[in-house]
Amino acid sequence: MAGKPDNWNTLTAEQKRQYRLDAWVRGDGIEFDGPEAAAAYRQRAQRFRDTLELRVPDRVPVAGLGGAFIYRRMGIPQKATMYDRWEEAAAAVVKFQQDFQPDSATATFMMSGPSMEFLGQTSMKWAGCGLPDDVQYQYVEQEYMKGDEYDAFLLDPSDYVMRRFMPRMYTSLKGLGKMPWFGSDGIQIGGRVFAAMLDPGVQEALAVMKKAAEMSLQPLRVTMATSARLGAMGYPQFFLGFGAAPFDMLGDTLRGTRGILTDLYRCPEKVIRACEKILELTPVPDVPIGAPPLVMMPLHKGDDTHISLAQFEKFYWPTFKEIMLRMIEDGLIPAPFAEGCYTKRLPYLTQLPEASVLWFFDRTDMHRAKDVLGGHSPIMGNVPITMIATGTPEQVKACCKDLIDYCGKGGGYILCSGTQLDDAREETVRAMIDFTKEYGVYR
């Protein structure tokens, strides 16, 4: 993939976005299987581009999401995708793409259970480590940052992460707690920094980190190869970069839900300062030219049920909005995955530039979303995963028809399930994709 042009910093945000979209739609850097695959890729990518830019495409696009269903239909349990059958899992993704043919490449995300076990990771349970063999991984929230440690984090976040957070999250990295504070010792001649490297606990922690990184390479290579294979077949990858709201980074990883919601009353100003510090430290994703310019941003604690509208406005929205504006300035398209319900938050979303953000909704009222964001921002979602798991094909088709009729009117809508396809069924997934292709044509 090509790098940014020499005049990149003189371009406007709109010009940068157009440059990125042009390269993505062309398929720069992709070695297609042949002319037909290249043509099909460009048609699909243009369909998404028209939608993102609020034009009317040839039909409503239907996105391909990943999930456990893709592996289960081929007899591959979740444990196998975490430990030793990554190549088979990749073949299952390709098979799903061939069988169902959504407009975008099916999301592929594989992890290394052995690497996480070796690290002693405590923030998750997964199939083969704390969970049955065919259960999706589960996040285990803990207060890795204590309520009285905001000042230490704010003083030197990198030091805090290395010497306190990582030894708590990973049981095999306790030796990092013996490292000196680089903030003072690192700028002195000689002294504790180099001496600390002789400590057996420090040496063990560094060796564990190196080994764990090596153990994670195989699923990473398979993931990248699978994405390349789907591109060669003619299916554009839809997301590449990854981001998050600063409030979620603080609440998900450091303080936990109970901790941060308590802090809103106990030390509200420190919550704000911590979010601002995280914003300051978070770089804009380095997405290559030619790759999809959409940056997936899963949102966890800003929905209608976790915090009040006043708290959203004070604690969540300011730094979240700013991090998106920085992406937009670099020609990227933030794609927040608004998990839960964002119906009450919709008016805030119009504060961002038009056609600059793709909003992926889970359980938000989609009619209301279209009413508020229609003509301003493209939207995506939200066929209920519960319906896909337990409903009939007729129910799925009726839901898709309603979404296409209302949200697809005038363009600006991408149809997909409200979240990834885990507990799904062959007939309902096929109904969602096939019906959209047939009924979603603009006439």
Short mmCIF file of C-alpha atoms in Angstrom, two decimals:
data_model
loop_
_atom_site.label_atom_id
_atom_site.label_comp_id
_atom_site.label_asym_id
_atom_site.label_seq_id
_atom_site.Cartn_x
_atom_site.Cartn_y
_atom_site.Cartn_z
CA MET A 1 0.00 0.00 0.00
CA ALA A 2 1.19 3.50 -0.81
CA GLY A 3 2.18 6.06 1.77
CA LYS A 4 0.71 9.50 2.20
CA PRO A 5 1.60 12.05 -0.51
CA ASP A 6 4.20 14.73 0.25
CA ASN A 7 1.53 17.44 0.43
CA TRP A 8 -0.64 15.50 2.92
CA ASN A 9 -0.42 18.14 5.65
CA THR A 10 -1.63 20.86 3.30
CA LEU A 11 -4.81 18.96 2.36
CA THR A 12 -8.16 19.58 4.02
CA ALA A 13 -9.86 16.82 6.01
CA GLU A 14 -12.28 16.34 3.10
CA GLN A 15 -9.45 16.04 0.57
CA LYS A 16 -7.66 13.51 2.78
CA ARG A 17 -10.83 11.45 3.12
CA GLN A 18 -11.40 11.50 -0.64
CA TYR A 19 -7.80 10.41 -1.23
CA ARG A 20 -8.21 7.50 1.17
CA LEU A 21 -11.57 6.46 -0.27
CA ASP A 22 -10.26 6.61 -3.85
CA ALA A 23 -7.40 4.25 -3.00
CA TRP A 24 -9.68 1.90 -1.05
CA VAL A 25 -12.28 1.66 -3.80
CA ARG A 26 -9.59 1.02 -6.42
CA GLY A 27 -8.21 -1.77 -4.26
CA ASP A 28 -4.67 -0.42 -4.19
CA GLY A 29 -2.25 -3.09 -3.04
CA ILE A 30 -4.63 -6.04 -3.53
CA GLU A 31 -3.57 -8.91 -5.79
CA PHE A 32 -6.96 -9.96 -7.16
CA ASP A 33 -7.74 -13.47 -8.32
CA GLY A 34 -8.59 -12.04 -11.71
CA PRO A 35 -10.42 -9.25 -13.57
CA GLU A 36 -13.84 -10.45 -12.42
CA ALA A 37 -12.82 -10.38 -8.76
CA ALA A 38 -11.34 -6.89 -9.21
CA ALA A 39 -14.53 -5.60 -10.84
CA ALA A 40 -16.71 -7.17 -8.15
CA TYR A 41 -14.52 -5.65 -5.44
CA ARG A 42 -14.81 -2.16 -6.89
CA GLN A 43 -18.56 -2.45 -7.30
CA ARG A 44 -18.96 -3.50 -3.67
CA ALA A 45 -16.55 -0.88 -2.35
CA GLN A 46 -18.30 1.84 -4.39
CA ARG A 47 -21.62 0.70 -2.93
CA PHE A 48 -20.25 1.33 0.55
CA ARG A 49 -18.63 4.60 -0.48
CA ASP A 50 -21.88 5.95 -1.92
CA THR A 51 -23.57 5.10 1.35
CA LEU A 52 -20.84 6.67 3.48
CA GLU A 53 -21.05 9.86 1.41
CA LEU A 54 -24.86 9.94 1.71
CA ARG A 55 -25.47 9.25 -1.95
CA VAL A 56 -27.93 6.62 -3.17
CA PRO A 57 -26.07 3.43 -4.16
CA ASP A 58 -27.37 0.75 -6.51
CA ARG A 59 -28.78 -1.06 -3.47
CA VAL A 60 -28.55 -1.16 0.31
CA PRO A 61 -25.20 -2.74 1.25
CA VAL A 62 -25.14 -5.68 3.65
CA ALA A 63 -22.01 -6.00 5.78
CA GLY A 64 -20.35 -9.25 6.80
CA LEU A 65 -19.70 -9.55 10.53
CA GLY A 66 -17.64 -12.28 12.15
CA GLY A 67 -18.61 -14.44 15.11
CA ALA A 68 -18.72 -17.96 16.51
CA PHE A 69 -21.46 -19.06 14.08
CA ILE A 70 -18.98 -18.96 11.21
CA TYR A 71 -16.80 -21.59 12.90
CA ARG A 72 -19.55 -23.69 14.48
CA ARG A 73 -21.22 -24.33 11.12
CA MET A 74 -17.97 -26.07 10.10
CA GLY A 75 -17.69 -28.04 13.35
CA ILE A 76 -14.99 -25.86 14.91
CA PRO A 77 -15.56 -25.00 18.59
CA GLN A 78 -14.31 -21.76 20.09
CA LYS A 79 -11.47 -23.47 21.94
CA ALA A 80 -10.02 -24.63 18.63
CA THR A 81 -9.97 -21.04 17.32
CA MET A 82 -7.99 -19.98 20.40
CA TYR A 83 -5.39 -22.73 20.55
CA ASP A 84 -4.43 -24.94 17.62
CA ARG A 85 -6.81 -24.86 14.64
CA TRP A 86 -6.34 -21.35 13.30
CA GLU A 87 -5.88 -22.54 9.72
CA GLU A 88 -9.17 -24.47 9.88
CA ALA A 89 -10.85 -21.41 11.35
CA ALA A 90 -9.52 -19.33 8.46
CA ALA A 91 -10.92 -21.87 5.97
CA ALA A 92 -14.29 -21.57 7.73
CA VAL A 93 -14.25 -17.79 7.20
CA VAL A 94 -13.52 -18.23 3.50
CA LYS A 95 -16.25 -20.86 3.26
CA PHE A 96 -18.76 -18.50 4.91
CA GLN A 97 -17.81 -15.74 2.46
CA GLN A 98 -18.30 -18.07 -0.49
CA ASP A 99 -21.60 -19.44 0.78
CA PHE A 100 -23.30 -16.20 1.87
CA GLN A 101 -21.45 -13.47 -0.09
CA PRO A 102 -22.07 -10.37 2.03
CA ASP A 103 -20.78 -7.17 0.43
CA SER A 104 -17.81 -6.77 2.77
CA ALA A 105 -15.16 -9.22 3.86
CA THR A 106 -16.19 -11.17 6.94
CA ALA A 107 -14.39 -9.86 10.01
CA THR A 108 -11.59 -12.19 11.11
CA PHE A 109 -10.12 -11.88 14.60
CA MET A 110 -8.12 -14.70 16.14
CA MET A 111 -6.36 -14.76 19.49
CA SER A 112 -3.71 -16.94 21.10
CA GLY A 113 -4.98 -18.78 24.16
CA PRO A 114 -1.48 -20.18 24.89
CA SER A 115 0.00 -16.66 24.87
CA MET A 116 -2.66 -15.31 27.23
CA GLU A 117 -2.28 -18.28 29.55
CA PHE A 118 1.49 -17.84 29.56
CA LEU A 119 1.05 -14.18 30.56
CA GLY A 120 -1.40 -15.14 33.28
CA GLN A 121 -4.06 -12.80 31.87
CA THR A 122 -6.76 -12.14 34.47
CA SER A 123 -9.02 -9.75 32.51
CA MET A 124 -10.62 -12.48 30.40
CA LYS A 125 -11.97 -16.00 30.46
CA TRP A 126 -12.15 -17.98 27.25
CA ALA A 127 -12.90 -21.43 25.87
CA GLY A 128 -10.27 -23.74 27.28
CA CYS A 129 -9.35 -21.39 30.12
CA GLY A 130 -12.20 -20.86 32.55
CA LEU A 131 -15.03 -21.47 30.08
CA PRO A 132 -16.46 -24.52 28.24
CA ASP A 133 -14.97 -25.41 24.88
CA ASP A 134 -17.59 -23.68 22.70
CA VAL A 135 -18.35 -20.46 24.57
CA GLN A 136 -17.28 -17.01 23.39
CA TYR A 137 -14.66 -15.23 25.48
CA GLN A 138 -15.88 -13.11 28.38
CA TYR A 139 -14.31 -9.98 29.84
CA VAL A 140 -13.73 -10.02 33.60
CA GLU A 141 -13.75 -6.51 35.02
CA GLN A 142 -11.53 -5.69 37.97
CA GLU A 143 -10.26 -2.53 39.60
CA TYR A 144 -6.75 -2.73 38.21
CA MET A 145 -6.37 0.91 39.21
CA LYS A 146 -7.46 1.58 42.77
CA GLY A 147 -9.70 4.49 43.61
CA ASP A 148 -6.90 6.36 45.40
CA GLU A 149 -4.40 6.00 42.53
CA TYR A 150 -5.66 8.69 40.13
CA ASP A 151 -2.82 11.03 41.08
CA ALA A 152 -0.18 8.38 40.35
CA PHE A 153 -1.75 7.71 36.96
CA LEU A 154 -2.01 11.41 36.11
CA LEU A 155 1.59 12.08 37.16
CA ASP A 156 3.10 9.47 34.82
CA PRO A 157 0.69 7.15 32.95
CA SER A 158 3.43 5.08 31.32
CA ASP A 159 5.08 4.40 34.65
CA TYR A 160 1.75 3.55 36.21
CA VAL A 161 0.86 1.11 33.44
CA MET A 162 4.21 -0.65 33.59
CA ARG A 163 4.76 -0.89 37.36
CA ARG A 164 1.21 -1.20 38.69
CA PHE A 165 -1.35 -2.02 36.00
CA MET A 166 0.48 -4.74 34.06
CA PRO A 167 1.64 -6.71 37.13
CA ARG A 168 -1.99 -6.77 38.31
CA MET A 169 -3.53 -7.79 35.00
CA TYR A 170 -0.89 -10.42 34.16
CA THR A 171 0.21 -12.70 36.98
CA SER A 172 3.41 -13.65 35.13
CA LEU A 173 4.56 -10.01 34.99
CA LYS A 174 4.73 -9.24 38.70
CA GLY A 175 8.45 -8.60 38.29
CA LEU A 176 7.67 -5.35 36.42
CA GLY A 177 6.68 -3.93 39.79
CA LYS A 178 10.38 -4.00 40.69
CA MET A 179 11.33 -1.66 37.88
CA PRO A 180 12.47 1.82 38.95
CA TRP A 181 10.61 4.99 38.06
CA PHE A 182 12.13 6.08 34.76
CA GLY A 183 10.83 9.59 35.31
CA SER A 184 13.66 10.38 37.71
CA ASP A 185 16.05 7.43 37.66
CA GLY A 186 16.14 7.21 33.89
CA ILE A 187 17.78 10.61 33.43
CA GLN A 188 20.49 10.00 36.01
CA ILE A 189 23.88 8.60 35.07
CA GLY A 190 24.04 4.90 35.95
CA GLY A 191 21.98 4.02 38.98
CA ARG A 192 18.86 1.96 39.46
CA VAL A 193 17.64 1.54 35.88
CA PHE A 194 20.41 -0.77 34.77
CA ALA A 195 20.74 -2.41 38.17
CA ALA A 196 17.05 -3.38 38.02
CA MET A 197 17.77 -5.48 34.93
CA LEU A 198 19.75 -7.86 37.14
CA ASP A 199 16.74 -8.60 39.32
CA PRO A 200 15.49 -12.17 38.63
CA GLY A 201 11.85 -11.03 38.77
CA VAL A 202 12.45 -8.31 36.18
CA GLN A 203 14.37 -10.68 33.92
CA GLU A 204 11.59 -13.26 34.15
CA ALA A 205 8.90 -10.70 33.30
CA LEU A 206 10.82 -9.47 30.25
CA ALA A 207 11.40 -13.05 29.08
CA VAL A 208 7.70 -13.85 29.50
CA MET A 209 6.71 -10.80 27.42
CA LYS A 210 9.08 -11.82 24.61
CA LYS A 211 7.84 -15.41 24.60
CA ALA A 212 4.17 -14.37 24.74
CA ALA A 213 4.68 -12.07 21.76
CA GLU A 214 6.24 -14.93 19.80
CA MET A 215 3.34 -17.23 20.72
CA SER A 216 0.80 -14.71 19.40
CA LEU A 217 2.37 -14.44 15.95
CA GLN A 218 0.72 -17.49 14.38
CA PRO A 219 -2.93 -16.41 14.81
CA LEU A 220 -1.94 -12.89 13.76
CA ARG A 221 -0.37 -14.19 10.56
CA VAL A 222 -3.44 -16.32 9.83
CA THR A 223 -5.75 -13.36 10.43
CA MET A 224 -3.79 -11.16 8.03
CA ALA A 225 -3.58 -13.89 5.40
CA THR A 226 -7.33 -14.50 5.62
CA SER A 227 -8.08 -10.81 5.12
CA ALA A 228 -5.81 -10.80 2.08
CA ARG A 229 -7.54 -13.92 0.69
CA LEU A 230 -10.99 -12.34 0.98
CA GLY A 231 -9.74 -9.18 -0.71
CA ALA A 232 -8.30 -11.20 -3.56
CA MET A 233 -11.71 -12.88 -3.95
CA GLY A 234 -13.31 -9.46 -4.45
CA TYR A 235 -14.60 -8.52 -1.00
CA PRO A 236 -13.49 -5.19 0.51
CA GLN A 237 -12.36 -5.17 4.11
CA PHE A 238 -14.56 -2.69 5.95
CA PHE A 239 -12.71 -1.86 9.16
CA LEU A 240 -8.98 -1.76 9.86
CA GLY A 241 -8.16 0.81 12.52
CA PHE A 242 -9.37 0.48 16.09
CA GLY A 243 -10.20 3.13 18.67
CA ALA A 244 -12.19 3.79 21.83
CA ALA A 245 -13.70 6.60 23.86
CA PRO A 246 -11.33 7.78 26.64
CA PHE A 247 -14.06 7.27 29.27
CA ASP A 248 -14.35 3.63 28.17
CA MET A 249 -10.59 3.13 28.28
CA LEU A 250 -10.63 4.35 31.86
CA GLY A 251 -13.76 2.45 32.87
CA ASP A 252 -13.26 -0.80 30.97
CA THR A 253 -9.61 -1.42 31.69
CA LEU A 254 -8.48 0.54 34.72
CA ARG A 255 -11.37 1.24 37.10
CA GLY A 256 -14.12 -1.19 36.04
CA THR A 257 -17.80 -0.25 35.78
CA ARG A 258 -18.51 -0.09 39.50
CA GLY A 259 -15.34 1.85 40.15
CA ILE A 260 -15.80 4.55 37.54
CA LEU A 261 -19.51 5.03 38.22
CA THR A 262 -18.70 5.53 41.89
CA ASP A 263 -15.94 7.97 40.94
CA LEU A 264 -18.45 10.18 39.10
CA TYR A 265 -19.72 11.16 42.56
CA ARG A 266 -16.62 10.72 44.68
CA CYS A 267 -13.95 12.40 42.52
CA PRO A 268 -15.61 13.74 39.35
CA GLU A 269 -12.85 16.18 38.46
CA LYS A 270 -10.23 13.44 38.54
CA VAL A 271 -12.34 11.35 36.17
CA ILE A 272 -12.40 14.28 33.74
CA ARG A 273 -8.65 14.83 34.11
CA ALA A 274 -7.95 11.13 33.53
CA CYS A 275 -10.10 11.12 30.37
CA GLU A 276 -8.26 14.22 29.14
CA LYS A 277 -4.91 12.57 29.88
CA ILE A 278 -5.92 9.44 27.94
CA LEU A 279 -7.03 11.67 25.05
CA GLU A 280 -3.68 13.44 25.14
CA LEU A 281 -1.80 10.12 24.96
CA THR A 282 -3.95 8.41 22.32
CA PRO A 283 -2.57 8.70 18.77
CA VAL A 284 -4.69 8.82 15.65
CA PRO A 285 -4.65 5.28 14.17
CA ASP A 286 -1.96 4.91 11.53
CA VAL A 287 -4.13 3.52 8.70
CA PRO A 288 -2.22 3.01 5.42
CA ILE A 289 -3.46 4.58 2.21
CA GLY A 290 -5.43 1.91 0.34
CA ALA A 291 -6.74 0.28 3.50
CA PRO A 292 -10.34 0.95 4.55
CA PRO A 293 -10.38 4.36 6.25
CA LEU A 294 -13.07 3.32 8.77
CA VAL A 295 -11.97 3.05 12.40
CA MET A 296 -14.07 0.71 14.55
CA MET A 297 -14.78 2.18 18.02
CA PRO A 298 -16.72 -0.15 20.37
CA LEU A 299 -18.58 1.97 22.94
CA HIS A 300 -19.41 0.43 26.31
CA LYS A 301 -20.40 2.88 29.03
CA GLY A 302 -21.90 5.91 27.30
CA ASP A 303 -25.28 4.40 26.40
CA ASP A 304 -28.71 5.34 27.75
CA THR A 305 -28.55 2.85 30.63
CA HIS A 306 -25.07 3.25 32.14
CA ILE A 307 -24.99 7.00 32.78
CA SER A 308 -27.48 9.86 32.71
CA LEU A 309 -27.70 12.32 29.85
CA ALA A 310 -26.09 15.01 32.04
CA GLN A 311 -23.22 12.65 32.90
CA PHE A 312 -22.81 11.73 29.22
CA GLU A 313 -22.51 15.41 28.35
CA LYS A 314 -20.03 16.16 31.14
CA PHE A 315 -17.84 13.06 31.36
CA TYR A 316 -18.18 11.00 28.16
CA TRP A 317 -18.91 13.17 25.15
CA PRO A 318 -16.18 15.88 25.25
CA THR A 319 -13.14 13.61 24.93
CA PHE A 320 -14.99 11.11 22.74
CA LYS A 321 -15.97 13.88 20.34
CA GLU A 322 -12.43 15.25 20.29
CA ILE A 323 -10.81 11.90 19.52
CA MET A 324 -13.19 11.49 16.57
CA LEU A 325 -12.44 15.00 15.30
CA ARG A 326 -8.74 14.16 15.27
CA MET A 327 -9.41 11.07 13.17
CA ILE A 328 -11.61 13.08 10.81
CA GLU A 329 -8.83 15.65 10.38
CA ASP A 330 -6.55 12.85 9.13
CA GLY A 331 -9.11 11.74 6.53
CA LEU A 332 -10.36 8.78 8.57
CA ILE A 333 -14.00 7.85 9.19
CA PRO A 334 -14.74 6.96 12.82
CA ALA A 335 -17.21 4.08 13.05
CA PRO A 336 -18.47 3.97 16.65
CA PHE A 337 -20.21 0.71 17.52
CA ALA A 338 -22.84 2.09 19.89
CA GLU A 339 -23.47 -1.01 21.98
CA GLY A 340 -26.71 -0.97 23.91
CA CYS A 341 -29.15 1.87 23.24
CA TYR A 342 -28.14 5.36 22.10
CA THR A 343 -31.59 6.74 21.33
CA LYS A 344 -31.32 9.56 23.89
CA ARG A 345 -27.80 10.45 22.68
CA LEU A 346 -28.73 10.95 19.02
CA PRO A 347 -28.94 14.79 19.04
CA TYR A 348 -25.31 15.03 20.22
CA LEU A 349 -24.12 13.07 17.21
CA THR A 350 -25.06 15.89 14.83
CA GLN A 351 -22.29 18.05 16.38
CA LEU A 352 -19.74 16.33 14.14
CA PRO A 353 -19.19 17.31 10.47
CA GLU A 354 -21.64 15.91 7.95
CA ALA A 355 -20.82 12.55 6.33
CA SER A 356 -17.74 12.18 8.52
CA VAL A 357 -18.80 9.38 10.93
CA LEU A 358 -20.53 6.02 10.41
CA TRP A 359 -22.75 5.16 13.38
CA PHE A 360 -23.15 1.41 13.94
CA PHE A 361 -26.14 0.85 16.22
CA ASP A 362 -26.96 -2.20 18.34
CA ARG A 363 -30.36 -1.62 20.01
CA THR A 364 -30.94 2.06 19.25
CA ASP A 365 -34.37 2.97 17.81
CA MET A 366 -33.39 2.95 14.13
CA HIS A 367 -36.39 4.95 12.98
CA ARG A 368 -35.42 7.68 15.42
CA ALA A 369 -31.79 7.39 14.31
CA LYS A 370 -32.82 7.95 10.70
CA ASP A 371 -35.04 10.88 11.71
CA VAL A 372 -32.16 12.60 13.53
CA LEU A 373 -29.16 11.59 11.42
CA GLY A 374 -30.71 11.22 7.96
CA GLY A 375 -28.88 13.56 5.58
CA HIS A 376 -26.17 14.14 8.19
CA SER A 377 -24.48 10.83 9.00
CA PRO A 378 -24.65 7.31 7.56
CA ILE A 379 -25.98 4.64 9.92
CA MET A 380 -25.57 0.88 10.18
CA GLY A 381 -27.39 -1.99 11.97
CA ASN A 382 -29.45 -3.35 13.66
CA VAL A 383 -31.20 -6.66 12.93
CA PRO A 384 -31.52 -8.09 16.47
CA ILE A 385 -29.11 -10.93 17.12
CA THR A 386 -31.82 -12.50 19.29
CA MET A 387 -34.08 -12.70 16.23
CA ILE A 388 -31.29 -14.20 14.16
CA ALA A 389 -30.69 -16.77 16.91
CA THR A 390 -34.29 -17.71 17.75
CA GLY A 391 -36.62 -16.21 15.11
CA THR A 392 -37.83 -17.46 11.76
CA PRO A 393 -36.56 -16.44 8.32
CA GLU A 394 -39.90 -14.67 7.76
CA GLN A 395 -39.42 -12.58 10.89
CA VAL A 396 -35.90 -11.67 9.82
CA LYS A 397 -37.11 -10.66 6.36
CA ALA A 398 -39.89 -8.51 7.86
CA CYS A 399 -37.33 -6.77 10.09
CA CYS A 400 -34.99 -6.18 7.14
CA LYS A 401 -37.86 -4.84 5.04
CA ASP A 402 -38.74 -2.30 7.71
CA LEU A 403 -35.11 -1.19 8.05
CA ILE A 404 -34.64 -0.90 4.30
CA ASP A 405 -37.93 0.96 3.79
CA TYR A 406 -37.32 3.47 6.57
CA CYS A 407 -33.57 3.76 7.11
CA GLY A 408 -32.58 3.05 3.51
CA LYS A 409 -34.78 5.80 2.07
CA GLY A 410 -32.56 8.28 0.27
CA GLY A 411 -29.40 6.27 0.97
CA GLY A 412 -27.05 6.45 3.95
CA TYR A 413 -27.86 3.02 5.43
CA ILE A 414 -25.91 -0.26 5.72
CA LEU A 415 -27.80 -3.34 6.87
CA CYS A 416 -26.26 -5.89 9.23
CA SER A 417 -26.98 -7.61 12.52
CA GLY A 418 -26.90 -5.58 15.72
CA THR A 419 -23.71 -7.36 16.78
CA GLN A 420 -21.52 -10.23 15.62
CA LEU A 421 -22.97 -13.57 14.61
CA ASP A 422 -22.46 -15.89 17.55
CA ASP A 423 -25.69 -17.74 18.35
CA ALA A 424 -27.09 -17.65 14.83
CA ARG A 425 -28.72 -20.09 12.43
CA GLU A 426 -28.04 -20.85 8.79
CA GLU A 427 -31.55 -20.05 7.58
CA THR A 428 -31.88 -16.71 9.38
CA VAL A 429 -28.43 -15.45 8.38
CA ARG A 430 -29.17 -16.40 4.79
CA ALA A 431 -32.56 -14.69 4.98
CA MET A 432 -30.93 -11.45 6.18
CA ILE A 433 -28.29 -11.35 3.44
CA ASP A 434 -30.29 -12.70 0.51
CA PHE A 435 -33.39 -10.63 1.22
CA THR A 436 -31.35 -7.43 1.42
CA LYS A 437 -29.70 -8.14 -1.91
CA GLU A 438 -33.05 -8.76 -3.58
CA TYR A 439 -35.29 -6.19 -1.89
CA GLY A 440 -32.74 -3.46 -1.19
CA VAL A 441 -32.26 -2.43 -4.84
CA TYR A 442 -32.99 1.28 -5.42
CA ARG A 443 -35.43 1.82 -8.25
#
